[in-house]
Short mmCIF file of C-alpha atoms in Angstrom, two decimals:
data_model
loop_
_atom_site.label_atom_id
_atom_site.label_comp_id
_atom_site.label_asym_id
_atom_site.label_seq_id
_atom_site.Cartn_x
_atom_site.Cartn_y
_atom_site.Cartn_z
CA MET A 33 24.92 12.96 -26.84
CA VAL A 34 26.44 10.66 -24.10
CA SER A 35 27.72 13.81 -22.26
CA GLN A 36 24.11 16.53 -23.11
CA PHE A 37 22.50 12.67 -21.73
CA TRP A 38 24.94 13.15 -18.33
CA GLN A 39 24.71 16.71 -18.07
CA ARG A 40 20.64 16.52 -17.61
CA LEU A 41 21.01 13.90 -15.70
CA GLU A 42 23.42 15.97 -13.15
CA ALA A 43 21.28 18.86 -13.27
CA LYS A 44 18.02 17.28 -11.94
CA PRO A 45 17.61 18.13 -8.40
CA LEU A 46 18.37 15.02 -5.18
CA PRO A 47 14.88 13.66 -3.98
CA PRO A 48 15.10 14.63 -0.32
CA THR A 49 17.03 11.74 1.80
CA GLU A 50 15.37 9.84 4.94
CA GLU A 51 18.09 11.13 7.93
CA SER A 52 16.61 9.25 10.78
CA ILE A 53 18.99 6.79 11.75
CA SER A 54 16.60 4.83 13.39
CA LEU A 55 14.34 4.30 11.02
CA ARG A 56 17.14 3.14 9.01
CA VAL A 57 18.46 0.87 12.15
CA LEU A 58 15.10 -0.80 12.27
CA VAL A 59 13.97 -1.34 8.61
CA GLN A 60 17.25 -3.49 8.65
CA ALA A 61 16.49 -5.06 11.89
CA LEU A 62 13.18 -6.05 10.30
CA VAL A 63 14.58 -7.56 7.12
CA VAL A 64 17.21 -9.79 9.16
CA VAL A 65 14.72 -10.88 10.73
CA GLY A 66 12.91 -11.94 7.37
CA ILE A 67 15.97 -13.28 5.51
CA VAL A 68 16.78 -15.45 9.36
CA ALA A 69 12.66 -16.46 9.47
CA VAL A 70 13.61 -17.83 6.05
CA ASP A 71 16.56 -19.81 6.67
CA VAL A 72 14.63 -21.86 9.99
CA ALA A 73 11.64 -22.34 8.35
CA ALA A 74 13.55 -24.04 4.85
CA SER A 75 16.99 -25.17 6.63
CA THR A 76 18.27 -23.14 4.59
CA PHE A 77 21.21 -20.79 5.05
CA TRP A 78 21.23 -17.03 2.64
CA SER A 79 21.21 -15.10 6.25
CA LEU A 80 25.06 -16.56 5.96
CA TRP A 81 25.93 -14.63 3.02
CA ALA A 82 22.76 -12.44 3.21
CA VAL A 83 23.38 -10.58 6.21
CA PRO A 84 26.46 -9.45 5.93
CA LEU A 85 25.34 -7.84 2.32
CA SER A 86 22.54 -6.39 3.24
CA ILE A 87 23.68 -4.53 6.25
CA VAL A 88 27.27 -3.43 4.12
CA GLY A 89 25.17 -2.21 1.49
CA ALA A 90 22.62 -0.21 3.99
CA THR A 91 26.21 1.57 5.29
CA TRP A 92 27.49 2.48 1.91
CA SER A 93 23.54 3.55 1.25
CA TRP A 94 23.83 5.96 4.48
CA TYR A 95 27.26 7.35 3.81
CA ARG A 96 25.79 8.41 0.37
CA ARG A 97 22.52 8.81 0.75
CA ARG A 98 23.07 13.07 -0.78
CA GLN A 99 24.88 11.57 -4.17
CA ARG A 100 23.50 10.37 -7.41
CA ASN A 101 24.69 7.30 -7.42
CA ILE A 102 24.21 7.06 -11.10
CA ALA A 103 26.81 3.81 -12.30
CA LEU A 104 25.40 2.32 -8.93
CA LYS A 105 21.95 2.23 -9.63
CA PHE A 106 23.14 0.98 -14.04
CA LEU A 107 24.68 -1.92 -11.71
CA LEU A 108 22.25 -2.74 -9.81
CA ALA A 109 20.21 -2.86 -12.65
CA LEU A 110 22.00 -5.33 -14.27
CA GLY A 111 22.14 -7.48 -10.94
CA MET A 112 18.43 -7.14 -10.64
CA LEU A 113 17.78 -8.51 -14.25
CA LEU A 114 20.26 -11.48 -13.59
CA ALA A 115 18.89 -12.59 -10.50
CA LEU A 116 15.35 -12.57 -12.50
CA GLY A 117 16.93 -14.97 -14.88
CA ALA A 118 17.99 -17.48 -11.97
CA PHE A 119 14.79 -16.95 -10.32
CA LEU A 120 12.67 -18.28 -13.27
CA GLY A 121 15.42 -20.85 -13.76
CA ASN A 122 14.69 -21.39 -10.32
CA VAL A 123 10.51 -21.70 -10.90
CA PHE A 124 10.98 -23.85 -14.65
CA SER A 125 13.05 -26.68 -11.93
CA GLN A 126 10.99 -26.27 -9.27
CA LEU A 127 7.45 -26.33 -10.66
CA ASN A 128 5.88 -28.61 -7.50
CA ASP A 129 6.86 -25.58 -5.01
CA THR A 130 8.49 -22.17 -6.32
CA ARG A 131 7.97 -20.77 -2.23
CA LEU A 132 11.76 -20.59 -1.58
CA ALA A 133 12.95 -19.78 -5.43
CA LEU A 134 10.43 -16.73 -4.74
CA ALA A 135 12.47 -15.95 -1.02
CA GLN A 136 15.49 -16.45 -3.15
CA LEU A 137 14.60 -13.72 -5.63
CA LEU A 138 13.61 -12.07 -2.84
CA VAL A 139 17.41 -11.59 -0.31
CA GLN A 140 18.17 -11.41 -4.01
CA LEU A 141 16.55 -7.73 -4.29
CA GLN A 142 16.90 -6.59 -0.82
CA ILE A 143 20.76 -7.05 -0.84
CA LEU A 144 20.98 -5.16 -4.01
CA HIS A 145 18.15 -2.50 -2.37
CA SER A 146 19.87 -2.00 0.29
CA PHE A 147 23.26 -0.57 -1.79
CA ASP A 148 20.70 2.54 -2.73
CA LEU A 149 18.14 3.49 -0.03
CA PRO A 150 18.50 7.17 -0.21
CA ARG A 151 14.62 7.86 0.43
CA ARG A 152 11.83 7.14 2.78
CA LYS A 153 10.11 5.33 0.14
CA ASP A 154 12.84 3.17 -0.48
CA LEU A 155 12.94 1.84 3.32
CA GLY A 156 9.23 1.18 2.54
CA TYR A 157 10.19 -1.34 -0.21
CA SER A 158 12.70 -2.60 2.39
CA MET A 159 9.99 -3.45 4.89
CA VAL A 160 7.64 -5.02 2.93
CA ILE A 161 9.81 -7.66 1.36
CA GLY A 162 11.18 -8.49 4.68
CA LEU A 163 6.60 -8.84 5.54
CA ILE A 164 6.85 -11.41 2.62
CA LEU A 165 9.98 -13.05 3.36
CA LEU A 166 7.95 -13.26 7.01
CA GLY A 167 4.75 -14.46 5.29
CA VAL A 168 6.83 -17.23 2.68
CA ALA A 169 8.72 -18.34 6.16
CA GLY A 170 4.99 -19.09 7.83
CA THR A 171 3.55 -21.64 5.00
CA VAL A 172 6.70 -23.69 5.06
CA SER A 173 7.55 -23.27 8.70
CA GLN A 174 6.15 -26.76 10.20
CA THR A 175 7.09 -26.05 13.84
CA LEU A 176 7.11 -23.90 16.61
CA ALA A 177 10.75 -22.22 16.10
CA PHE A 178 8.87 -19.44 13.45
CA ALA A 179 7.10 -18.16 16.89
CA PRO A 180 9.44 -16.33 18.72
CA LEU A 181 10.57 -14.83 15.34
CA LEU A 182 7.37 -13.79 14.40
CA LEU A 183 6.65 -12.55 18.08
CA VAL A 184 10.34 -10.33 17.43
CA PHE A 185 9.52 -9.10 14.43
CA LEU A 186 6.67 -7.87 15.33
CA ALA A 187 7.97 -6.46 18.21
CA ILE A 188 10.66 -4.73 15.82
CA ALA A 189 7.82 -3.22 13.29
CA LEU A 190 5.93 -1.63 15.90
CA PRO A 191 7.92 1.06 16.19
CA VAL A 192 9.03 1.59 12.19
CA LEU A 193 5.62 1.89 11.96
CA VAL A 194 5.72 5.08 14.12
CA LEU A 195 9.38 6.23 13.06
CA ASP A 196 7.80 6.04 9.86
CA TYR A 197 5.09 8.34 10.51
CA GLN A 198 7.03 10.48 11.93
CA SER A 199 9.14 11.09 8.91
CA ARG A 200 6.01 11.61 6.89
CA LEU A 201 4.79 13.96 8.90
CA GLY A 202 8.28 15.92 9.27
CA ILE A 203 9.05 15.42 12.92
CA SER A 204 12.35 14.92 13.80
CA THR A 205 12.54 12.78 16.83
CA ALA A 206 15.26 14.76 18.52
CA LYS A 207 13.33 17.64 17.95
CA LYS A 208 10.52 15.66 19.28
CA SER A 209 12.71 13.98 22.31
CA LYS A 210 13.80 17.58 23.32
CA LYS A 211 10.65 19.08 23.14
CA LEU A 212 8.97 15.90 25.28
CA TYR A 213 10.95 14.60 27.94
CA GLY A 214 14.31 16.96 27.38
CA PHE A 215 16.83 15.73 25.15
CA THR A 216 17.39 12.44 25.98
CA PRO A 217 19.93 10.03 24.03
CA ASN A 218 18.15 6.88 24.71
CA TYR A 219 14.72 8.43 23.51
CA SER A 220 12.07 5.36 22.26
CA PRO A 221 9.50 6.18 19.72
CA ILE A 222 6.76 3.66 21.92
CA PRO A 223 8.24 3.52 25.77
CA LEU A 224 8.32 0.14 26.17
CA LYS A 225 5.14 -0.84 28.59
CA ARG A 226 2.88 -0.23 26.01
CA LEU A 227 5.20 -1.79 23.62
CA ILE A 228 4.37 -4.97 25.48
CA LEU A 229 0.41 -3.69 25.59
CA PHE A 230 0.57 -3.76 21.83
CA ILE A 231 2.18 -6.52 21.00
CA GLY A 232 -0.27 -8.15 23.71
CA VAL A 233 -3.69 -7.53 22.18
CA ILE A 234 -2.19 -7.67 18.69
CA MET A 235 -1.38 -11.65 19.74
CA ALA A 236 -4.99 -11.91 21.20
CA LEU A 237 -6.33 -10.81 18.43
CA GLY A 238 -4.60 -13.13 16.23
CA LEU A 239 -5.20 -16.43 18.41
CA THR A 240 -8.86 -15.24 18.57
CA ILE A 241 -9.37 -15.10 14.59
CA PHE A 242 -7.18 -18.42 14.58
CA ALA A 243 -9.15 -19.90 16.98
CA LEU A 244 -12.40 -18.85 15.10
CA MET A 245 -11.29 -19.74 11.62
CA PRO A 246 -13.07 -22.10 9.90
CA ARG A 247 -11.30 -25.20 8.86
CA PHE A 248 -13.40 -26.75 5.75
CA PRO A 249 -12.36 -30.45 4.41
CA GLY A 250 -10.83 -28.51 1.15
CA TYR A 251 -7.54 -27.35 2.68
CA GLN A 252 -6.74 -31.04 3.91
CA ILE A 253 -4.31 -32.75 2.34
CA GLN A 254 -6.28 -36.34 0.44
CA MET A 255 -3.39 -37.60 -1.72
CA TYR A 256 0.50 -36.66 -0.72
CA PRO A 257 2.38 -35.58 -4.48
CA VAL A 258 5.16 -39.12 -4.40
CA SER A 259 4.64 -40.95 -7.24
CA ALA A 260 5.29 -45.38 -6.06
CA PRO A 261 8.18 -46.57 -6.42
CA GLY A 262 8.95 -48.45 -9.56
CA GLU A 263 8.81 -52.14 -8.52
CA MET A 264 5.98 -51.56 -6.85
CA ALA A 265 3.75 -50.21 -10.14
CA ASN A 266 3.86 -54.30 -11.67
CA ARG A 267 2.61 -55.69 -8.05
CA ARG A 268 -0.73 -56.45 -7.06
CA PHE A 269 -2.48 -56.05 -3.88
CA ASP A 270 -5.56 -58.31 -3.79
#
């Protein structure tokens, strides 16, 4: 029974793989920025182990992208179940604020996921995880230290979107570079001037929306979620 099941798995055709190294590198950069942003905003040190492991996983995935990796997928599924169990334990111990528990789960899932990225769709999952991590960092951050990482994420995300769109259309980066500009190894999906222009326009729109967004009284904290010290419980203030 097991041998027949294994033979069926081996007989299935392999899914089309993503061959763009530029897209893979930039997606990995998005993930790294998201992890570092959470560290900066929450004063954690996850990037010390998460970033190297994620890079190792992405490198492994590149060299094994045309293999089935059935045993690896099974181990990754077990690891994700363990990460889910740890997340549920953290949630019950941090009911007041579960943002960091969610961020930790996403970091762990991304590390496991980075070992199996054969398709463009898998890279898309990594992009979404990086974006969610950046959002979590934005809600936790209370200083301007988060702002430079937001700009870096934006500068990386724009070429990623272009490369992802080219991949969906089946346009090879090398062929496009050779056809339009002659073969140049330093081909960029977005020229530097246009990239700066796009970033400026997006920043201007974002700041305008932020300035025009109404501030309702409900957004303000009326009472801090803390309890009084024990010695203050029986004291009277007249």
